[in-house]
């Protein structure tokens, strides 16, 4: 009988070599799978695991290893296809301690399986209240010791009685986070490199029918002169386009790295299994008929992703245009687009297949070139996040252009972008809405919030595709501007004025245009440009060359290139109205090189692109600083308050049937009888091999009987308190109804005081409350929406009579049963503001800020940032709203303590980050005065998280589609 199955522990993961595997808790039904796994192990692996020979596992041992309670005894396995390739486990040996063991099949050692399993087991252990792992290792088992030491946790090592005892403190550290992030980056980058740099390609579904999908894909591959062999796959014909064809991919004698799939949707899943059998690394599924067609197609798409990942394959598509790599060593055009731009410096990602053809054509017309291109289509697996990881490593990619229709994992996207944008600019067009078929849900935040979060991450968000390429061609070939001061050199007074107006509208600082006149020649342009670039008052230059009478274009262009080459300042041009990389303005031969001058059809387009580059350069110049270290936080106290509130809320609900694993009837088992637990070497528990998981093991002798008890609940002394990713994950369950928490108590744990208030129900109570709190008093309508309505507050009440009078007014206005609250009048003058923290399903904790006045609320004048905030983030958030000047002494308002407001923002952002159970926190209002801030009212809503945050916990591609469609996605 199986204990409650923790489905949220399941994950698809990318291994170090770019392949994939599925991680999940072990189940009793895995008994035969465990036996088969054990039979493939080498004698050395078994010896390192069990400290001695053990040719086979007895039935009693198999039963012990596969029957766990997921509390005190936990085991995870890694599978590829239908086979188990690794297992890791811990058995609780005492309060807060578990003994860890793992074993990896010899054929899969060195692929990073053990490392990723250890990350996942550590997360489950923290969730169950286990704070440290111990392991006894033979001195010769260097691989296992390497896995444990390289995990990034604080480790202690002792040698005694011929074994090495290692103890790992599972408290997350900065080093552990860096290790996980680095491994994630390398693995995901490698998985995309295997797609974009294949040694061979099979086209499955290739046909002789002109215009067909398979025929087009095959022709384009051959026309691009792909440097490796191409294998057409067709069940009936012997050759296509002069190339030998094969009846199936498994019939190909040589290795196949990449398969381009162009068969009808109904046959794709069989093709995936054939490719897995052949050992293909990745798939490009051009076929349509998946999520874009409705529910049945969506099920087929989910199954495609599930099968491919389970067999170790990455998938681009389905319903996509394909992929391309212009590297001369590869020359890959596995797309349906006959026109692919030449070699360039730009990596280009598009989710739209149909639009991708037009975009590639536009890039080619501009003469920009690309390094590589990926059209993800319905994005069942490979996403923009994966491409960001790859392009960060790719030396030939200097600028990243993204056309996004959906975001599957926005929090991860912004995390990656914030890191990568420090070295490579990322320009993005985000369309509104999510097309049918995409493996992502609609985002819940308003578009203005998404723009704010993109800005925080250093992304350059543009309005349309024209701007995408306008900015891209500037960043690809010219240096970043150091500031907003722009020199304008022109041979047209009218165009110079238009450029100056455009600069002002875009937030730039134009110098007076230098008008050379309609007949200016190359020497005059060169002299003017050299003088302007030499000025310390100039950060960039825009040259407008639009002669009314044809002149010596070549000489002018050559002179501009010569002058700009010696400057570190960007130069843009409107050169005879040409759009793109004018042949005369290129350096480096037929392929534009850095130093080429981009041209724009009109000067307004040039300065708009320049303004976005200035904004990006300003962001990039800021130092990278972590969130502040706040020493006065009582995180444990806050967690205890959350646990108490959620426990009380759950107790008030009717009992529900627990969700169980596939092999259980929903009954909760009684504690297992452990008298028949298999005996083994006293150190067998801890002897994994070469960074490999091992079949679970009975607790080592001499550690007491607690670990042997296969009970559903840990002993009382091991009681688990829900906590956060930062120090032990929360206990997840089906999300229940929201629970109101004591917001003042929570905030107090984070150094924020709420101005005292008392709810009153009669005039006498109101007067008594005012006497206790102090005069002058404030009487206001209580309730979450009161501050949004006019006439709900009476300020500066000096005495009992005025309080009684105000109470009577409210009773007449809202009824005798109105609920009112009394506070002491806060010091004035002050500016009212509103601060909120929202746990967004896609982005995680998001902090919003705005002014509390009615006009600002009506205009939705809000700023947004992802938590936790750095001090720089908090400062930018305050200044991001249009009404921010009121905080800095403008329009007759007094200057207020903005530094105290920024400190408050960092604290509440940390609260939201630390407590994933915090569904919403509203501070309405926060008065910002001359000497500090006062929180007048606060409300907090809790809920039990249904699973880890999208980008929280150990690395994963995203939750399997079979578990929760769209909720966890790699995108």
GROMACS .gro file of C-alpha atoms in nm, residues 575-823:
model
  249
  575UNK     CA    1   2.214   5.775  -4.576
  576UNK     CA    2   2.010   5.853  -4.888
  577UNK     CA    3   1.705   5.707  -4.716
  578UNK     CA    4   1.856   5.356  -4.719
  579UNK     CA    5   1.724   5.119  -4.452
  580UNK     CA    6   1.973   4.870  -4.315
  581UNK     CA    7   2.342   4.815  -4.372
  582UNK     CA    8   2.428   5.025  -4.679
  583UNK     CA    9   2.701   4.850  -4.883
  584UNK     CA   10   2.915   5.165  -4.880
  585UNK     CA   11   2.890   5.193  -4.500
  586UNK     CA   12   3.007   4.840  -4.427
  587UNK     CA   13   3.342   4.727  -4.298
  588UNK     CA   14   3.473   4.373  -4.324
  589UNK     CA   15   3.381   4.286  -4.683
  590UNK     CA   16   3.051   4.130  -4.794
  591UNK     CA   17   2.956   4.038  -4.434
  592UNK     CA   18   2.915   4.354  -4.221
  593UNK     CA   19   3.161   4.368  -3.934
  594UNK     CA   20   3.157   4.572  -3.615
  595UNK     CA   21   3.221   4.933  -3.705
  596UNK     CA   22   2.976   4.931  -3.994
  597UNK     CA   23   2.738   5.229  -3.977
  598UNK     CA   24   2.366   5.144  -3.974
  599UNK     CA   25   2.136   5.354  -4.190
  600UNK     CA   26   1.773   5.448  -4.133
  601UNK     CA   27   1.505   5.563  -4.373
  602UNK     CA   28   1.432   5.873  -4.163
  603UNK     CA   29   1.624   6.050  -3.884
  604UNK     CA   30   1.335   6.004  -3.638
  605UNK     CA   31   1.381   5.626  -3.665
  606UNK     CA   32   1.752   5.663  -3.599
  607UNK     CA   33   1.711   5.869  -3.282
  608UNK     CA   34   1.437   5.638  -3.149
  609UNK     CA   35   1.675   5.345  -3.179
  610UNK     CA   36   1.953   5.550  -3.022
  611UNK     CA   37   1.732   5.646  -2.726
  612UNK     CA   38   1.661   5.281  -2.649
  613UNK     CA   39   2.034   5.205  -2.670
  614UNK     CA   40   2.105   5.493  -2.429
  615UNK     CA   41   1.854   5.358  -2.180
  616UNK     CA   42   2.006   5.011  -2.203
  617UNK     CA   43   2.361   5.144  -2.168
  618UNK     CA   44   2.257   5.337  -1.855
  619UNK     CA   45   2.114   5.019  -1.702
  620UNK     CA   46   2.423   4.819  -1.795
  621UNK     CA   47   2.658   5.077  -1.643
  622UNK     CA   48   2.499   5.040  -1.301
  623UNK     CA   49   2.697   4.816  -1.067
  624UNK     CA   50   2.557   4.474  -0.991
  625UNK     CA   51   2.454   4.471  -0.627
  626UNK     CA   52   2.266   4.203  -0.434
  627UNK     CA   53   1.957   4.274  -0.224
  628UNK     CA   54   2.054   4.441   0.104
  629UNK     CA   55   2.145   4.230   0.403
  630UNK     CA   56   1.874   4.311   0.656
  631UNK     CA   57   1.996   4.193   0.996
  632UNK     CA   58   1.684   4.267   1.199
  633UNK     CA   59   1.454   4.015   1.029
  634UNK     CA   60   1.272   3.745   1.223
  635UNK     CA   61   1.204   3.509   0.936
  636UNK     CA   62   1.142   3.213   1.163
  637UNK     CA   63   0.882   3.409   1.356
  638UNK     CA   64   0.707   3.506   1.033
  639UNK     CA   65   0.704   3.144   0.918
  640UNK     CA   66   0.555   3.038   1.249
  641UNK     CA   67   0.277   3.295   1.207
  642UNK     CA   68   0.207   3.168   0.855
  643UNK     CA   69   0.205   2.808   0.971
  644UNK     CA   70  -0.033   2.891   1.256
  645UNK     CA   71  -0.272   3.081   1.029
  646UNK     CA   72  -0.279   2.815   0.758
  647UNK     CA   73  -0.321   2.537   1.015
  648UNK     CA   74  -0.613   2.719   1.172
  649UNK     CA   75  -0.764   2.780   0.829
  650UNK     CA   76  -0.725   2.417   0.728
  651UNK     CA   77  -0.883   2.301   1.052
  652UNK     CA   78  -1.193   2.501   0.968
  653UNK     CA   79  -1.239   2.319   0.635
  654UNK     CA   80  -1.426   1.989   0.586
  655UNK     CA   81  -1.196   1.687   0.545
  656UNK     CA   82  -1.094   1.601   0.188
  657UNK     CA   83  -0.967   1.283   0.032
  658UNK     CA   84  -0.589   1.307  -0.015
  659UNK     CA   85  -0.445   1.282  -0.361
  660UNK     CA   86  -0.253   0.960  -0.394
  661UNK     CA   87  -0.007   0.806  -0.630
  662UNK     CA   88  -0.109   0.585  -0.920
  663UNK     CA   89  -0.069   0.262  -0.729
  664UNK     CA   90  -0.273   0.345  -0.418
  665UNK     CA   91  -0.639   0.336  -0.332
  666UNK     CA   92  -0.618   0.653  -0.127
  667UNK     CA   93  -0.586   0.481   0.209
  668UNK     CA   94  -0.313   0.602   0.440
  669UNK     CA   95  -0.102   0.309   0.548
  670UNK     CA   96  -0.035   0.219   0.903
  671UNK     CA   97   0.326   0.216   1.020
  672UNK     CA   98   0.510  -0.066   0.850
  673UNK     CA   99   0.641  -0.361   1.042
  674UNK     CA  100   1.016  -0.328   1.006
  675UNK     CA  101   1.111  -0.647   1.179
  676UNK     CA  102   1.176  -0.804   0.837
  677UNK     CA  103   1.378  -0.514   0.701
  678UNK     CA  104   1.678  -0.657   0.514
  679UNK     CA  105   1.996  -0.660   0.712
  680UNK     CA  106   2.305  -0.524   0.546
  681UNK     CA  107   2.650  -0.392   0.612
  682UNK     CA  108   2.649  -0.120   0.873
  683UNK     CA  109   2.780   0.125   0.615
  684UNK     CA  110   2.581   0.008   0.316
  685UNK     CA  111   2.356   0.311   0.343
  686UNK     CA  112   2.618   0.555   0.230
  687UNK     CA  113   2.829   0.402  -0.040
  688UNK     CA  114   2.721   0.554  -0.371
  689UNK     CA  115   2.945   0.538  -0.672
  690UNK     CA  116   3.109   0.795  -0.895
  691UNK     CA  117   2.845   1.046  -0.836
  692UNK     CA  118   2.572   0.788  -0.883
  693UNK     CA  119   2.246   0.703  -0.700
  694UNK     CA  120   2.190   0.364  -0.556
  695UNK     CA  121   1.889   0.153  -0.489
  696UNK     CA  122   1.746   0.259  -0.160
  697UNK     CA  123   1.878   0.082   0.141
  698UNK     CA  124   1.755  -0.017   0.479
  699UNK     CA  125   1.884   0.199   0.760
  700UNK     CA  126   2.234   0.120   0.871
  701UNK     CA  127   2.260  -0.075   1.192
  702UNK     CA  128   2.356   0.114   1.501
  703UNK     CA  129   2.152   0.425   1.418
  704UNK     CA  130   1.846   0.330   1.620
  705UNK     CA  131   1.504   0.218   1.508
  706UNK     CA  132   1.346   0.551   1.417
  707UNK     CA  133   1.468   0.548   1.058
  708UNK     CA  134   1.335   0.199   1.008
  709UNK     CA  135   0.978   0.291   1.092
  710UNK     CA  136   0.793   0.317   0.759
  711UNK     CA  137   0.525   0.538   0.910
  712UNK     CA  138   0.326   0.805   0.733
  713UNK     CA  139   0.419   1.082   0.973
  714UNK     CA  140   0.762   1.158   1.119
  715UNK     CA  141   0.799   1.137   1.496
  716UNK     CA  142   0.687   1.444   1.685
  717UNK     CA  143   1.041   1.566   1.735
  718UNK     CA  144   1.080   1.581   1.357
  719UNK     CA  145   0.766   1.789   1.306
  720UNK     CA  146   0.784   1.992   0.987
  721UNK     CA  147   0.701   2.361   0.980
  722UNK     CA  148   0.627   2.504   0.634
  723UNK     CA  149   0.907   2.733   0.528
  724UNK     CA  150   1.048   2.894   0.216
  725UNK     CA  151   1.287   2.811  -0.061
  726UNK     CA  152   1.549   3.023   0.110
  727UNK     CA  153   1.568   2.787   0.406
  728UNK     CA  154   1.352   2.481   0.358
  729UNK     CA  155   1.067   2.456   0.113
  730UNK     CA  156   0.702   2.487   0.214
  731UNK     CA  157   0.476   2.188   0.242
  732UNK     CA  158   0.271   2.184  -0.077
  733UNK     CA  159  -0.088   2.078  -0.109
  734UNK     CA  160  -0.396   2.149  -0.310
  735UNK     CA  161  -0.450   2.523  -0.294
  736UNK     CA  162  -0.728   2.597  -0.047
  737UNK     CA  163  -0.931   2.910   0.013
  738UNK     CA  164  -0.743   3.225   0.111
  739UNK     CA  165  -0.674   3.277   0.481
  740UNK     CA  166  -0.647   3.619   0.641
  741UNK     CA  167  -0.333   3.667   0.849
  742UNK     CA  168  -0.223   3.918   1.109
  743UNK     CA  169  -0.048   4.158   0.873
  744UNK     CA  170   0.084   4.379   1.151
  745UNK     CA  171   0.252   4.082   1.321
  746UNK     CA  172   0.405   3.962   0.993
  747UNK     CA  173   0.538   4.305   0.911
  748UNK     CA  174   0.679   4.344   1.260
  749UNK     CA  175   0.896   4.039   1.193
  750UNK     CA  176   1.049   4.234   0.904
  751UNK     CA  177   1.105   4.558   1.089
  752UNK     CA  178   0.789   4.738   0.971
  753UNK     CA  179   0.550   4.890   1.224
  754UNK     CA  180   0.183   4.943   1.149
  755UNK     CA  181   0.031   5.258   1.303
  756UNK     CA  182  -0.195   5.139   1.587
  757UNK     CA  183  -0.568   5.132   1.517
  758UNK     CA  184  -0.873   5.009   1.706
  759UNK     CA  185  -1.200   4.896   1.553
  760UNK     CA  186  -1.499   5.053   1.730
  761UNK     CA  187  -1.873   4.991   1.717
  762UNK     CA  188  -2.016   5.286   1.908
  763UNK     CA  189  -1.939   5.653   1.971
  764UNK     CA  190  -1.833   5.574   2.327
  765UNK     CA  191  -1.586   5.310   2.206
  766UNK     CA  192  -1.451   5.557   1.953
  767UNK     CA  193  -1.387   5.821   2.217
  768UNK     CA  194  -1.225   5.572   2.452
  769UNK     CA  195  -0.999   5.448   2.174
  770UNK     CA  196  -0.895   5.804   2.089
  771UNK     CA  197  -0.809   5.864   2.455
  772UNK     CA  198  -0.585   5.559   2.457
  773UNK     CA  199  -0.417   5.623   2.120
  774UNK     CA  200  -0.375   5.997   2.155
  775UNK     CA  201  -0.506   6.322   2.010
  776UNK     CA  202  -0.576   6.453   1.753
  777UNK     CA  203  -0.758   6.147   1.629
  778UNK     CA  204  -0.868   6.002   1.295
  779UNK     CA  205  -1.196   5.819   1.244
  780UNK     CA  206  -1.229   5.616   0.925
  781UNK     CA  207  -1.436   5.343   0.768
  782UNK     CA  208  -1.267   5.005   0.816
  783UNK     CA  209  -1.240   4.759   0.529
  784UNK     CA  210  -1.007   4.683   0.242
  785UNK     CA  211  -1.182   4.910  -0.009
  786UNK     CA  212  -1.243   5.210   0.214
  787UNK     CA  213  -0.930   5.398   0.109
  788UNK     CA  214  -1.043   5.383  -0.252
  789UNK     CA  215  -1.365   5.571  -0.180
  790UNK     CA  216  -1.408   5.938  -0.109
  791UNK     CA  217  -1.554   6.057   0.220
  792UNK     CA  218  -1.443   5.762   0.431
  793UNK     CA  219  -1.195   5.944   0.659
  794UNK     CA  220  -1.224   6.227   0.911
  795UNK     CA  221  -0.887   6.377   1.002
  796UNK     CA  222  -0.759   6.589   1.288
  797UNK     CA  223  -1.043   6.535   1.536
  798UNK     CA  224  -0.929   6.732   1.843
  799UNK     CA  225  -1.169   6.614   2.114
  800UNK     CA  226  -1.445   6.373   2.216
  801UNK     CA  227  -1.723   6.592   2.075
  802UNK     CA  228  -1.569   6.598   1.728
  803UNK     CA  229  -1.525   6.218   1.737
  804UNK     CA  230  -1.892   6.167   1.830
  805UNK     CA  231  -2.000   6.406   1.558
  806UNK     CA  232  -1.788   6.226   1.295
  807UNK     CA  233  -1.924   5.891   1.411
  808UNK     CA  234  -2.281   6.015   1.367
  809UNK     CA  235  -2.201   6.136   1.014
  810UNK     CA  236  -2.065   5.797   0.914
  811UNK     CA  237  -2.368   5.622   1.065
  812UNK     CA  238  -2.602   5.839   0.856
  813UNK     CA  239  -2.391   5.786   0.541
  814UNK     CA  240  -2.321   5.411   0.567
  815UNK     CA  241  -2.574   5.279   0.818
  816UNK     CA  242  -2.568   5.211   1.190
  817UNK     CA  243  -2.379   4.882   1.146
  818UNK     CA  244  -2.082   5.043   0.974
  819UNK     CA  245  -1.744   4.925   1.107
  820UNK     CA  246  -1.515   5.214   1.195
  821UNK     CA  247  -1.158   5.242   1.317
  822UNK     CA  248  -0.977   5.501   1.527
  823UNK     CA  249  -0.613   5.605   1.496
   0.00000   0.00000   0.00000
